[in-house]
Coordinates of N, CA and C in Angstrom, one line a residue:
M23 N 30.5 -30.6 101.5 CA 29.7 -30.5 100.3 C 28.3 -30.9 100.6
R24 N 28.1 -31.4 101.8 CA 26.8 -31.9 102.1 C 25.8 -30.7 102.2
G25 N 24.6 -30.8 101.6 CA 23.6 -29.8 101.6 C 23.8 -28.8 100.5
Q26 N 24.8 -28.9 99.7 CA 25.0 -28.0 98.6 C 24.4 -28.5 97.4
R27 N 23.7 -27.6 96.6 CA 23.2 -28.0 95.3 C 24.2 -27.8 94.2
P28 N 24.1 -28.6 93.2 CA 25.0 -28.4 92.1 C 24.6 -27.1 91.4
A29 N 25.6 -26.4 90.8 CA 25.3 -25.2 90.1 C 24.5 -25.5 88.9
P30 N 23.4 -24.7 88.6 CA 22.6 -25.0 87.4 C 23.5 -24.8 86.1
S31 N 23.2 -25.6 85.2 CA 23.9 -25.5 83.9 C 23.3 -24.3 83.1
L32 N 24.2 -23.5 82.6 CA 23.8 -22.3 81.9 C 23.2 -22.7 80.5
T33 N 23.5 -23.9 80.0 CA 23.0 -24.3 78.7 C 21.6 -24.9 78.8
S34 N 21.1 -25.1 80.0 CA 19.8 -25.7 80.2 C 18.6 -24.7 80.4
V35 N 18.9 -23.4 80.3 CA 17.9 -22.4 80.6 C 17.1 -22.3 79.3
D36 N 15.8 -22.4 79.5 CA 14.8 -22.2 78.4 C 14.9 -20.8 77.9
P37 N 15.0 -20.5 76.6 CA 15.1 -19.1 76.1 C 13.9 -18.3 76.5
A38 N 12.7 -18.8 76.5 CA 11.5 -18.1 76.9 C 11.6 -17.7 78.4
E39 N 12.1 -18.6 79.2 CA 12.2 -18.3 80.6 C 13.3 -17.2 80.8
D40 N 14.4 -17.3 80.1 CA 15.5 -16.4 80.2 C 15.0 -15.0 79.8
L41 N 14.2 -14.9 78.7 CA 13.6 -13.6 78.2 C 12.7 -13.0 79.3
L42 N 11.8 -13.8 79.8 CA 10.9 -13.3 80.9 C 11.7 -12.9 82.1
R43 N 12.7 -13.6 82.5 CA 13.5 -13.2 83.6 C 14.2 -11.9 83.4
R44 N 14.8 -11.7 82.2 CA 15.5 -10.5 81.9 C 14.5 -9.3 81.9
L45 N 13.3 -9.5 81.3 CA 12.3 -8.5 81.3 C 11.8 -8.1 82.7
A46 N 11.6 -9.1 83.6 CA 11.2 -8.9 84.9 C 12.2 -8.2 85.8
F47 N 13.5 -8.4 85.5 CA 14.5 -7.7 86.2 C 15.0 -6.4 85.6
N48 N 14.2 -6.0 84.6 CA 14.4 -4.7 84.0 C 15.8 -4.6 83.3
D49 N 16.2 -5.6 82.6 CA 17.4 -5.7 81.8 C 17.3 -4.6 80.7
E50 N 18.1 -3.6 80.8 CA 18.1 -2.5 79.8 C 18.3 -2.9 78.4
N51 N 19.2 -3.8 78.2 CA 19.5 -4.3 76.8 C 18.3 -5.0 76.2
V52 N 17.7 -5.9 77.0 CA 16.5 -6.7 76.5 C 15.3 -5.7 76.4
L53 N 15.1 -4.8 77.3 CA 14.0 -3.9 77.2 C 14.1 -3.0 76.0
G54 N 15.4 -2.6 75.7 CA 15.6 -1.8 74.5 C 15.3 -2.6 73.2
M55 N 15.7 -3.8 73.2 CA 15.4 -4.7 72.1 C 13.9 -4.9 71.9
V56 N 13.2 -5.1 72.9 CA 11.7 -5.3 72.9 C 11.0 -4.0 72.4
L57 N 11.4 -2.9 73.0 CA 10.7 -1.7 72.7 C 11.0 -1.0 71.4
T58 N 12.1 -1.5 70.7 CA 12.5 -0.9 69.5 C 12.3 -1.8 68.3
R59 N 11.6 -2.9 68.5 CA 11.3 -3.9 67.4 C 10.6 -3.2 66.3
Q60 N 10.9 -3.5 65.1 CA 10.2 -3.0 64.0 C 8.9 -3.8 63.8
L61 N 7.8 -3.2 63.4 CA 6.6 -3.8 63.1 C 6.7 -5.0 62.1
G62 N 6.5 -6.2 62.5 CA 6.5 -7.3 61.6 C 7.8 -7.5 60.9
G63 N 8.9 -6.9 61.4 CA 10.1 -7.0 60.7 C 11.1 -8.0 61.2
D64 N 10.7 -8.8 62.2 CA 11.6 -9.7 62.8 C 11.3 -11.2 62.3
D65 N 12.1 -11.7 61.5 CA 11.9 -13.0 61.0 C 12.1 -14.1 62.1
E66 N 12.6 -13.7 63.2 CA 12.8 -14.6 64.3 C 11.7 -14.7 65.3
S67 N 10.6 -13.9 65.0 CA 9.4 -13.9 65.9 C 8.8 -15.3 65.9
E68 N 8.5 -15.8 67.1 CA 7.8 -17.1 67.2 C 6.4 -17.0 66.6
L69 N 5.8 -15.8 66.5 CA 4.4 -15.7 66.1 C 4.3 -15.6 64.6
G70 N 5.3 -15.1 63.9 CA 5.2 -14.8 62.5 C 4.7 -13.4 62.4
P71 N 5.0 -12.7 61.3 CA 4.7 -11.3 61.1 C 3.2 -11.0 61.2
K72 N 2.3 -11.7 60.5 CA 0.9 -11.4 60.5 C 0.3 -11.5 61.9
V73 N 0.6 -12.6 62.6 CA 0.1 -12.8 63.9 C 0.6 -11.8 64.9
E74 N 1.9 -11.5 64.8 CA 2.5 -10.5 65.7 C 1.8 -9.1 65.5
L75 N 1.5 -8.8 64.2 CA 0.8 -7.5 64.0 C -0.6 -7.5 64.4
L76 N -1.3 -8.6 64.3 CA -2.6 -8.7 64.9 C -2.6 -8.6 66.4
V77 N -1.6 -9.2 67.0 CA -1.5 -9.1 68.5 C -1.3 -7.6 68.9
R78 N -0.5 -6.9 68.1 CA -0.2 -5.5 68.4 C -1.5 -4.7 68.2
L79 N -2.3 -5.0 67.2 CA -3.6 -4.4 67.0 C -4.5 -4.6 68.2
A80 N -4.5 -5.9 68.7 CA -5.3 -6.2 69.9 C -4.8 -5.3 71.1
A81 N -3.6 -5.2 71.3 CA -3.1 -4.4 72.4 C -3.5 -2.9 72.2
L82 N -3.5 -2.4 71.0 CA -3.9 -1.0 70.8 C -5.4 -0.9 71.1
L83 N -6.2 -1.9 70.6 CA -7.6 -1.8 70.9 C -7.9 -1.9 72.4
S84 N -7.1 -2.7 73.1 CA -7.4 -2.9 74.5 C -7.1 -1.7 75.4
V85 N -6.2 -0.8 74.9 CA -5.9 0.5 75.6 C -6.7 1.7 75.0
G86 N -7.6 1.4 74.1 CA -8.4 2.5 73.6 C -7.6 3.5 72.7
A87 N -6.7 3.0 71.9 CA -5.9 3.8 71.0 C -6.7 4.6 70.0
A88 N -6.2 5.7 69.6 CA -6.8 6.6 68.7 C -6.8 6.0 67.3
T89 N -7.7 6.6 66.4 CA -7.9 6.1 65.1 C -6.6 6.1 64.3
P90 N -5.8 7.1 64.3 CA -4.5 7.1 63.5 C -3.6 5.9 63.9
S91 N -3.5 5.6 65.2 CA -2.7 4.5 65.6 C -3.3 3.2 65.1
L92 N -4.6 3.1 65.2 CA -5.3 1.9 64.6 C -5.1 1.8 63.1
R93 N -5.2 2.9 62.4 CA -5.0 2.9 61.0 C -3.6 2.4 60.6
E94 N -2.6 2.8 61.3 CA -1.3 2.4 61.1 C -1.1 0.9 61.3
A95 N -1.7 0.4 62.4 CA -1.7 -1.0 62.8 C -2.4 -1.8 61.7
V96 N -3.6 -1.4 61.3 CA -4.4 -2.1 60.3 C -3.6 -2.1 59.0
G97 N -3.0 -1.0 58.6 CA -2.2 -1.0 57.4 C -1.0 -2.0 57.4
H98 N -0.3 -2.1 58.5 CA 0.8 -3.1 58.6 C 0.2 -4.5 58.6
A99 N -0.9 -4.7 59.4 CA -1.4 -6.1 59.4 C -1.9 -6.5 58.0
S100 N -2.6 -5.6 57.3 CA -3.0 -5.9 55.9 C -1.9 -6.2 55.0
A101 N -0.8 -5.4 55.1 CA 0.4 -5.6 54.3 C 1.0 -7.0 54.6
A102 N 0.8 -7.5 55.8 CA 1.4 -8.8 56.2 C 0.4 -9.9 55.8
G103 N -0.7 -9.6 55.2 CA -1.6 -10.6 54.7 C -2.9 -10.8 55.6
A104 N -3.1 -10.0 56.6 CA -4.3 -10.1 57.4 C -5.5 -9.6 56.6
T105 N -6.6 -10.3 56.6 CA -7.9 -9.9 56.0 C -8.7 -9.0 56.9
V106 N -9.6 -8.3 56.3 CA -10.5 -7.4 57.1 C -11.2 -8.3 58.1
S107 N -11.7 -9.5 57.7 CA -12.4 -10.3 58.7 C -11.5 -10.7 59.9
E108 N -10.2 -10.9 59.6 CA -9.3 -11.2 60.7 C -9.0 -10.0 61.6
I109 N -9.0 -8.8 61.0 CA -8.8 -7.6 61.7 C -10.0 -7.3 62.6
V110 N -11.2 -7.4 62.1 CA -12.4 -7.2 62.9 C -12.4 -8.3 64.0
G111 N -12.0 -9.5 63.6 CA -12.0 -10.6 64.6 C -11.1 -10.4 65.8
V112 N -10.1 -9.5 65.6 CA -9.3 -9.1 66.7 C -10.1 -8.4 67.8
L113 N -10.9 -7.5 67.3 CA -11.8 -6.7 68.2 C -12.8 -7.7 69.0
V114 N -13.3 -8.6 68.2 CA -14.2 -9.6 68.8 C -13.5 -10.4 69.9
A115 N -12.2 -10.8 69.5 CA -11.5 -11.6 70.4 C -11.1 -10.9 71.7
V116 N -10.8 -9.6 71.7 CA -10.5 -8.9 72.9 C -11.7 -8.5 73.7
G117 N -12.9 -8.6 73.1 CA -14.1 -8.1 73.7 C -14.3 -8.6 75.1
P118 N -14.2 -9.9 75.4 CA -14.4 -10.4 76.8 C -13.4 -9.8 77.8
A119 N -12.2 -9.5 77.3 CA -11.2 -9.0 78.2 C -11.3 -7.5 78.5
V120 N -11.8 -6.7 77.4 CA -11.8 -5.3 77.6 C -13.2 -4.8 78.0
G121 N -14.3 -5.6 77.7 CA -15.6 -5.2 78.2 C -16.4 -4.5 77.1
L122 N -17.7 -4.4 77.3 CA -18.6 -3.9 76.4 C -18.4 -2.4 76.0
A123 N -18.1 -1.6 77.0 CA -17.9 -0.2 76.7 C -16.7 0.0 75.8
S124 N -15.6 -0.7 76.0 CA -14.4 -0.6 75.2 C -14.7 -1.1 73.8
V125 N -15.4 -2.1 73.6 CA -15.7 -2.7 72.3 C -16.5 -1.7 71.5
V126 N -17.6 -1.1 72.2 CA -18.4 -0.1 71.5 C -17.7 1.1 71.1
A127 N -16.7 1.5 72.0 CA -15.9 2.7 71.7 C -14.9 2.5 70.6
S128 N -14.4 1.3 70.6 CA -13.3 0.9 69.6 C -13.9 0.6 68.2
A129 N -15.1 0.1 68.1 CA -15.6 -0.3 66.8 C -15.7 0.8 65.8
P130 N -16.1 2.0 66.1 CA -16.1 3.0 65.0 C -14.7 3.5 64.6
K131 N -13.8 3.5 65.6 CA -12.4 3.9 65.3 C -11.8 2.8 64.4
L132 N -12.0 1.5 64.7 CA -11.5 0.5 63.9 C -12.1 0.5 62.5
A133 N -13.4 0.8 62.4 CA -14.1 0.9 61.1 C -13.4 2.0 60.3
L134 N -13.2 3.1 60.9 CA -12.5 4.2 60.1 C -11.1 3.8 59.7
A135 N -10.4 3.1 60.6 CA -9.0 2.7 60.3 C -9.0 1.7 59.1
I136 N -10.0 0.9 59.0 CA -10.1 0.0 57.9 C -10.5 0.7 56.6
G137 N -11.4 1.7 56.8 CA -11.8 2.5 55.6 C -13.3 2.5 55.5
Y138 N -14.1 2.1 56.5 CA -15.5 2.0 56.5 C -16.1 3.3 57.0
D139 N -17.1 3.8 56.4 CA -17.8 5.0 56.8 C -19.1 4.5 57.4
L140 N -19.2 4.3 58.7 CA -20.4 3.8 59.4 C -21.6 4.7 59.4
E141 N -21.3 6.0 59.3 CA -22.4 7.0 59.3 C -23.2 6.9 58.0
N142 N -22.5 6.8 56.9 CA -23.1 6.8 55.6 C -23.3 5.4 55.0
G143 N -22.8 4.4 55.7 CA -23.0 3.0 55.2 C -22.2 2.7 54.0
D144 N -21.2 3.5 53.7 CA -20.3 3.3 52.5 C -18.9 3.0 53.0
A145 N -18.2 2.4 52.0 CA -16.7 2.2 52.3 C -16.0 3.5 51.9
A146 N -15.3 4.1 52.9 CA -14.6 5.3 52.6 C -13.4 4.9 51.7
E147 N -12.7 5.9 51.1 CA -11.5 5.5 50.4 C -10.5 5.0 51.3
S148 N -9.9 3.9 50.9 CA -8.9 3.3 51.8 C -7.9 2.5 50.9
P149 N -6.7 2.5 51.3 CA -5.7 1.7 50.6 C -5.8 0.2 50.9
H150 N -6.7 -0.2 51.8 CA -6.8 -1.6 52.2 C -7.7 -2.4 51.3

């Protein structure tokens, strides 16, 4: 028995570590769960619905998503209680990570998604 380590206890694994491990090892069940999550519909989210939806908006902005995708994300975030200032704040927050060109390209798309008409200086008709 010399030189042998005791078996790790299965109950001592941190849930976050376990999730990351399963994702890293391409666990089909966990990947399916992650990729099919409903927008803001998981009461078990560590982030809470509003923050989770703002994070999703940030991800969409960081990949240069089209206006319809941003419009849907803005609608869900608004429904979860996010303010327009918080939604615009997401673009500002991702700015250092995505760079100037991406921020400039995303700003008019996000404005349209919110319901702003930047060309005419008016608020377009919007459910938000």
